[in-house]
mmCIF file of N, CA and C in Angstrom:
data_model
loop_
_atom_site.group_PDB
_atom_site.id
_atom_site.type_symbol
_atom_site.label_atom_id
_atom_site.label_comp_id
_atom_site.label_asym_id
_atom_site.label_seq_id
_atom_site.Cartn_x
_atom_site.Cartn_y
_atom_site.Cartn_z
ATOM 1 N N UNK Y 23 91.455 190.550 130.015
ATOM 2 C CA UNK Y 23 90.299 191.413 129.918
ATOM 3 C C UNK Y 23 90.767 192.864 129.778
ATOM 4 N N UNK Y 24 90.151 193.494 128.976
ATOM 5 C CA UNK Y 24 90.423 194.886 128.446
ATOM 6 C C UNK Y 24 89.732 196.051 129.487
ATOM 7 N N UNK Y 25 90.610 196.630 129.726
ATOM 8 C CA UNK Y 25 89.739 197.961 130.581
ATOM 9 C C UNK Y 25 89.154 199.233 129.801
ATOM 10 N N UNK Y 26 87.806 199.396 130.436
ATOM 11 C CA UNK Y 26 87.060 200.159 129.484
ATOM 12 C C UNK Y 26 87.638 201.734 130.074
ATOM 13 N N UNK Y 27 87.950 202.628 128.614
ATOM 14 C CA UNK Y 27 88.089 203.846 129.759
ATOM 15 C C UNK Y 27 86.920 204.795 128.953
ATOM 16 N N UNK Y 28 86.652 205.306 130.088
ATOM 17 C CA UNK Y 28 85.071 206.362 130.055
ATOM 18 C C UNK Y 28 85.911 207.252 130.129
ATOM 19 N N UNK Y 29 85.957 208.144 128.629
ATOM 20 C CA UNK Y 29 86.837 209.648 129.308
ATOM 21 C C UNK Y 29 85.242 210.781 128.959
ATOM 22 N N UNK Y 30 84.832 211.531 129.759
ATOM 23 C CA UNK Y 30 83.857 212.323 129.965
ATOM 24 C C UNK Y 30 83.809 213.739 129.267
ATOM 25 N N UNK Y 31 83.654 213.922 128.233
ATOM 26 C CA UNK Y 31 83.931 215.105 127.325
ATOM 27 C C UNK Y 31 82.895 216.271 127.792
ATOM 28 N N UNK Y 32 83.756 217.128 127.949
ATOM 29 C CA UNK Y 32 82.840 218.798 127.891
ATOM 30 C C UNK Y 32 82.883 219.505 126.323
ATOM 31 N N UNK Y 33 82.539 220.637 126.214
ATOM 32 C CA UNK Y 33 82.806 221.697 125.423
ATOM 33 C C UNK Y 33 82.966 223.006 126.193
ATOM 34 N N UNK Y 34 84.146 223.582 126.191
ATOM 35 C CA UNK Y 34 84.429 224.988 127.120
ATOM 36 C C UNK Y 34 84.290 225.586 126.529
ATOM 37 N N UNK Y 35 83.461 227.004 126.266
ATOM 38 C CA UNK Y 35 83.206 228.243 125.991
ATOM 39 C C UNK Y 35 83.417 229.669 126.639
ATOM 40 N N UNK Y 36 84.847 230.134 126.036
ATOM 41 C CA UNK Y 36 84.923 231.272 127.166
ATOM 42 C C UNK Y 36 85.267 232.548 126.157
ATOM 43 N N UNK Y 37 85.519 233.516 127.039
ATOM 44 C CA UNK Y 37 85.677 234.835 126.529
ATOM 45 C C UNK Y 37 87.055 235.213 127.201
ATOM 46 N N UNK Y 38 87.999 235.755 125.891
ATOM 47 C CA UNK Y 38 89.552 235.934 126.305
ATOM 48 C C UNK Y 38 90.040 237.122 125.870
ATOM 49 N N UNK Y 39 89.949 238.199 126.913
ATOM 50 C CA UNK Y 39 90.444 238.997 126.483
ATOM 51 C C UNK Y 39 92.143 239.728 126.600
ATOM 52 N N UNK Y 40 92.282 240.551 126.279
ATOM 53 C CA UNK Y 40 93.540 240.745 125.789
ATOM 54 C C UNK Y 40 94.602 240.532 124.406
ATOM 55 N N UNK Y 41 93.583 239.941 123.615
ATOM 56 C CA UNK Y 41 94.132 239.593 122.497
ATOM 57 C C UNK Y 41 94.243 240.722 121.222
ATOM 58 N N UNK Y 42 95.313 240.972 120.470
ATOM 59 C CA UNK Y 42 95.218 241.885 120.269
ATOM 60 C C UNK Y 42 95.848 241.413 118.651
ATOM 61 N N UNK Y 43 96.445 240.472 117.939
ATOM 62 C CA UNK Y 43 96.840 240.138 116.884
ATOM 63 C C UNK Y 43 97.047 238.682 116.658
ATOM 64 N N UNK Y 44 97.654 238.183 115.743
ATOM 65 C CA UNK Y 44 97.797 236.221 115.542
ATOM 66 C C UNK Y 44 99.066 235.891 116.753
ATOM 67 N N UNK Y 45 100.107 236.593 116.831
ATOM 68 C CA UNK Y 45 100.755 236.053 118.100
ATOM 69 C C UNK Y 45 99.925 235.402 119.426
ATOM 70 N N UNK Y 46 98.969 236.882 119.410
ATOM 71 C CA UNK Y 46 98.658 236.261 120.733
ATOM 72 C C UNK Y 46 97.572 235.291 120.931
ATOM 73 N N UNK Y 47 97.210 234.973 119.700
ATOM 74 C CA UNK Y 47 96.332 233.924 119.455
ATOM 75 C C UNK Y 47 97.051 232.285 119.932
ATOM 76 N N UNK Y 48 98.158 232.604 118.623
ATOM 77 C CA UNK Y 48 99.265 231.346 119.453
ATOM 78 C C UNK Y 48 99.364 231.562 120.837
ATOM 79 N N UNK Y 49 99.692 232.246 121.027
ATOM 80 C CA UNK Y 49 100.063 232.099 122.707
ATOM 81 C C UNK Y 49 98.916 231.664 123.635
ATOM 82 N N UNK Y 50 97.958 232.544 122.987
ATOM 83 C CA UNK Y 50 96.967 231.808 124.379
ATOM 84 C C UNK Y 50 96.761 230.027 123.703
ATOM 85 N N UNK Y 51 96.653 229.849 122.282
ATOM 86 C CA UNK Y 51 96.464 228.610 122.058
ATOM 87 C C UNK Y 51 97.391 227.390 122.730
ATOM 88 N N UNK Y 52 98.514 228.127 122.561
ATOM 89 C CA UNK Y 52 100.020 226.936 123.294
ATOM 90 C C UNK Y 52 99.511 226.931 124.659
ATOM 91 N N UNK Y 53 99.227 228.008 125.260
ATOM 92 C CA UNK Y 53 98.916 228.365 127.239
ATOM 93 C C UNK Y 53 97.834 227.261 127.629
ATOM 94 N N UNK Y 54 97.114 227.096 126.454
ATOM 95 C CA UNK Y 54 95.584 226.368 126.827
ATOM 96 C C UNK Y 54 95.981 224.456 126.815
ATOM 97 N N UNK Y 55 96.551 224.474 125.464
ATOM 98 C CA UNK Y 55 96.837 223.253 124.854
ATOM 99 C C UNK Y 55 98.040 222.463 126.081
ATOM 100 N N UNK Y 56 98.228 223.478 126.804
ATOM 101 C CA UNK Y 56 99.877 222.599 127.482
ATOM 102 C C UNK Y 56 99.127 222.649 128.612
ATOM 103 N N UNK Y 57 97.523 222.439 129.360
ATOM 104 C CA UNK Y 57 97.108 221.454 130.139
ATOM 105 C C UNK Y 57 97.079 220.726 129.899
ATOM 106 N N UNK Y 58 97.151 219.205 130.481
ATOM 107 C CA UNK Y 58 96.459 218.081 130.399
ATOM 108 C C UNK Y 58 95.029 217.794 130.851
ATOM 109 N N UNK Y 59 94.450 217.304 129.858
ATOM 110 C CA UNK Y 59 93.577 217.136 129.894
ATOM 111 C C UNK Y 59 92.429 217.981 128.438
ATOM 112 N N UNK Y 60 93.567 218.643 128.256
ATOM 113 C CA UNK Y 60 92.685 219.336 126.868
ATOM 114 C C UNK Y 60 93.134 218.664 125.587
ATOM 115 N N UNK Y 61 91.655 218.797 125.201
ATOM 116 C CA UNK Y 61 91.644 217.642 123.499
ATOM 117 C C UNK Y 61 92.423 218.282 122.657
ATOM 118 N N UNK Y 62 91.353 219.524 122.517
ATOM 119 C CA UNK Y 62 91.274 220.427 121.500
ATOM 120 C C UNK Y 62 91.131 222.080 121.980
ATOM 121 N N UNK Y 63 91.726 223.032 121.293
ATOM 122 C CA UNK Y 63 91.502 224.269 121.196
ATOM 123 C C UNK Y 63 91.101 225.004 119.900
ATOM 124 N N UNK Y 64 90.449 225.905 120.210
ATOM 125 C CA UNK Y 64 90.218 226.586 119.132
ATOM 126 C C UNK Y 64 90.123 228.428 119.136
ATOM 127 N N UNK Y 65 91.020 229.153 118.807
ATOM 128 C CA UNK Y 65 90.752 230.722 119.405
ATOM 129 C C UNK Y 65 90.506 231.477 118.139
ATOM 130 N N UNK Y 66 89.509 232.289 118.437
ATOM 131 C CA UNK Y 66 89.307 233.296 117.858
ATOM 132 C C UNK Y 66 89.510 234.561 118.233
ATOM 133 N N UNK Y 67 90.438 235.468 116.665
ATOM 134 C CA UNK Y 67 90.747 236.925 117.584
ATOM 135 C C UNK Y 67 89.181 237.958 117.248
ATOM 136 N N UNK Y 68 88.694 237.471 116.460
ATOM 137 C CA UNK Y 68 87.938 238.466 116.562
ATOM 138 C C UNK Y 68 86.694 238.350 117.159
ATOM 139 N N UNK Y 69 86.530 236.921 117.165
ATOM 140 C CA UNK Y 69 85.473 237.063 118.290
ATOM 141 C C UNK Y 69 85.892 237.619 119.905
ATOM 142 N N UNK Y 70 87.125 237.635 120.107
ATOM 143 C CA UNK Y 70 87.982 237.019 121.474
ATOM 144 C C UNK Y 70 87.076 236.089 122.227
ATOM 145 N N UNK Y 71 87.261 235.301 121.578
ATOM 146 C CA UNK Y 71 86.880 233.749 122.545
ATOM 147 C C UNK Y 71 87.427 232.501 122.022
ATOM 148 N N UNK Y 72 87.642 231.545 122.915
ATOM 149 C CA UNK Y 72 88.105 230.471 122.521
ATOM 150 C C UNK Y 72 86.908 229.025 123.059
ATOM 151 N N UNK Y 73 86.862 228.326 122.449
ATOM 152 C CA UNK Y 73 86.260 226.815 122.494
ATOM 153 C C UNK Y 73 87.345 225.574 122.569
ATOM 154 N N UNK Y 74 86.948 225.069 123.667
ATOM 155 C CA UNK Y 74 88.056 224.210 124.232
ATOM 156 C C UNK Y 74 87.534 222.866 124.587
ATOM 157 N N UNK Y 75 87.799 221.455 123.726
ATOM 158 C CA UNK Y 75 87.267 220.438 124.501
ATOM 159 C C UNK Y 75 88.169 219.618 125.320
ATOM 160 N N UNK Y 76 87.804 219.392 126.436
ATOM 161 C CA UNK Y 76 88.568 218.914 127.440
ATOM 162 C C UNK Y 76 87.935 217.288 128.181
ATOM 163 N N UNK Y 77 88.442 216.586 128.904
ATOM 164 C CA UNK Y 77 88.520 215.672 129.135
ATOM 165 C C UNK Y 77 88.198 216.244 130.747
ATOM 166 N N UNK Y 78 87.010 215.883 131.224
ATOM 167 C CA UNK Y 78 87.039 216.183 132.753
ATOM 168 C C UNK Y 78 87.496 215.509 133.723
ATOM 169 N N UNK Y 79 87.433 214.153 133.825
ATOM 170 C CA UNK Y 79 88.526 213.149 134.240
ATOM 171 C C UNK Y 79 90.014 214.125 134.997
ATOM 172 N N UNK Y 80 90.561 214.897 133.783
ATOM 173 C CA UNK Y 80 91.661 215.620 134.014
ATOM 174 C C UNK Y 80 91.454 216.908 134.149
ATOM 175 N N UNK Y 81 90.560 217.730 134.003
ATOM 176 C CA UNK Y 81 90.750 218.880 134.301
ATOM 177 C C UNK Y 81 89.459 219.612 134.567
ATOM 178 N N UNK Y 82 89.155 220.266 135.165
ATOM 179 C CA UNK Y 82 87.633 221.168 135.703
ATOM 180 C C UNK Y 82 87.917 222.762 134.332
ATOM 181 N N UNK Y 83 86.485 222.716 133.957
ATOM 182 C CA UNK Y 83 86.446 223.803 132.904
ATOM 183 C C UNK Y 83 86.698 225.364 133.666
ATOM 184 N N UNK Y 84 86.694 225.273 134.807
ATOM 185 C CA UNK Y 84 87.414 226.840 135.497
ATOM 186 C C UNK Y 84 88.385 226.759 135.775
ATOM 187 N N UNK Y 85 89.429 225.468 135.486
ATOM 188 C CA UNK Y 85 91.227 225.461 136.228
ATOM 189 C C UNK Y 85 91.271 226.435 134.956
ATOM 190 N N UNK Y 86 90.836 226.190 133.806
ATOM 191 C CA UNK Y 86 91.367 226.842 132.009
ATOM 192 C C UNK Y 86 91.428 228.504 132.413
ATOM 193 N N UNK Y 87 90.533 228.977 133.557
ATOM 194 C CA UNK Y 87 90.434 230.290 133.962
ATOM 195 C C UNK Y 87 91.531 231.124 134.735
ATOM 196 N N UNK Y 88 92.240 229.641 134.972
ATOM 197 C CA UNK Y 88 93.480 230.421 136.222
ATOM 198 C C UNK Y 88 94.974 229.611 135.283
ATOM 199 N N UNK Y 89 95.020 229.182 134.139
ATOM 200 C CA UNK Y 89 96.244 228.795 133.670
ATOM 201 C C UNK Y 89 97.279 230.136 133.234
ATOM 202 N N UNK Y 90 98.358 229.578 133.711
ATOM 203 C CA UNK Y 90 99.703 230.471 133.750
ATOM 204 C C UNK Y 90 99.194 231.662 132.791
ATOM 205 N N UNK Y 91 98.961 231.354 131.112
ATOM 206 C CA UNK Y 91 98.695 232.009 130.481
ATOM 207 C C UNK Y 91 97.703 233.500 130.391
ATOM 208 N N UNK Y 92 96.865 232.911 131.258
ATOM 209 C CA UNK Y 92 95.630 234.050 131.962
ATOM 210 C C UNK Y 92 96.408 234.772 133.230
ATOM 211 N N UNK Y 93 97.151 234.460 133.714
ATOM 212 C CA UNK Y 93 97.835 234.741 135.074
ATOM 213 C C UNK Y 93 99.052 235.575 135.211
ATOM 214 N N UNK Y 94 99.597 234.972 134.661
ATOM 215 C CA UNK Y 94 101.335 235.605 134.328
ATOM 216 C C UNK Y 94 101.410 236.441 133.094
ATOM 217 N N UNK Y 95 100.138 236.736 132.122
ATOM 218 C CA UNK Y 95 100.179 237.894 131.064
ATOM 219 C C UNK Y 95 99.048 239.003 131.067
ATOM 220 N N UNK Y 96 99.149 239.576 129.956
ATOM 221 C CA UNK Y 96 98.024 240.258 130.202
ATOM 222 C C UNK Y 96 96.647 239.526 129.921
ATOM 223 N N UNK Y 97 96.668 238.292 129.251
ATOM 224 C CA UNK Y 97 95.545 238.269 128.959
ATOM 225 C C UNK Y 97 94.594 237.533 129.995
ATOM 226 N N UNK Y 98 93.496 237.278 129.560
ATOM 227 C CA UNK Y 98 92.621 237.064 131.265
ATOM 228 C C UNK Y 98 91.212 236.296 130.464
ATOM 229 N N UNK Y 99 90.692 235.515 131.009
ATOM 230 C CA UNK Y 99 89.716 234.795 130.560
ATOM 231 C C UNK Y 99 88.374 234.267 131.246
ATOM 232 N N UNK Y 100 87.547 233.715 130.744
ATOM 233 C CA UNK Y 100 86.119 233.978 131.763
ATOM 234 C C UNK Y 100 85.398 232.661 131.115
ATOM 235 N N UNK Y 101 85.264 231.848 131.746
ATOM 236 C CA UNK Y 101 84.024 230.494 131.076
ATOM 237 C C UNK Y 101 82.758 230.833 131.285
ATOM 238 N N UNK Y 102 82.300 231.178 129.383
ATOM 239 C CA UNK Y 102 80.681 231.578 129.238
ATOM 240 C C UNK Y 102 80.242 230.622 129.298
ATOM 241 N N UNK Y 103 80.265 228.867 129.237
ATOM 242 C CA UNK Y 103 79.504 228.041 129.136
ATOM 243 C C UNK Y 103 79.972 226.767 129.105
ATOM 244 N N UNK Y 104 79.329 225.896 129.790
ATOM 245 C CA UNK Y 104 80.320 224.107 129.608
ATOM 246 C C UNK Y 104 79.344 223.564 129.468
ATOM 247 N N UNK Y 105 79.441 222.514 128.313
ATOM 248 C CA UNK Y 105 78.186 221.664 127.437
ATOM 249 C C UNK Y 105 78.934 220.603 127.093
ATOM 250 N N UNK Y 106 77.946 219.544 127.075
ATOM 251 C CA UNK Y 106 78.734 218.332 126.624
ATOM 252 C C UNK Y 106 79.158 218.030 125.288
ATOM 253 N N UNK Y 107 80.184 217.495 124.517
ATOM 254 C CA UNK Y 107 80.695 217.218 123.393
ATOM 255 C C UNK Y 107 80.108 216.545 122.679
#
């Protein structure tokens, strides 16, 4: 018998600031992507915000608020909104 897995999809919507060119786009993109538990990323510099779908199972849409990347640089981030996928 096959085990069913229910993985529980959000959509994260936040606002990231500190971004200031395409480096730091990568960077916050690699910072975001190297949780587990995240599907997908997506950053924008000129909006400064990024959209993130994540797997809640593995991760709460405010841990994305305190990852190394927000923490250990300048840049810093804020969840405008979590909606389902």
């Amino acid at each position: 018998m096959l085990a069913c897995i229910d993985m529980t999809e959000k959509i994260v919507k936040m606002r990231v600031f500190g971004m200031t060119c395409d480096d730091c786009v990568r960077a916050v993109t690699n910072g975001i992507k190297s949780k587990e538990g995240v599907i997908d990323v997506r950053v924008s510099l000129s909006d400064g915000s990024a959209v993130v779908r994540i797997d809640t199972d593995k991760v709460d849409p405010h841990e994305l608020e305190v990852l190394p990347v927000f923490t250990k640089t300048r840049y810093r981030a804020q969840v405008r909104e979590v909606a389902d996928s």
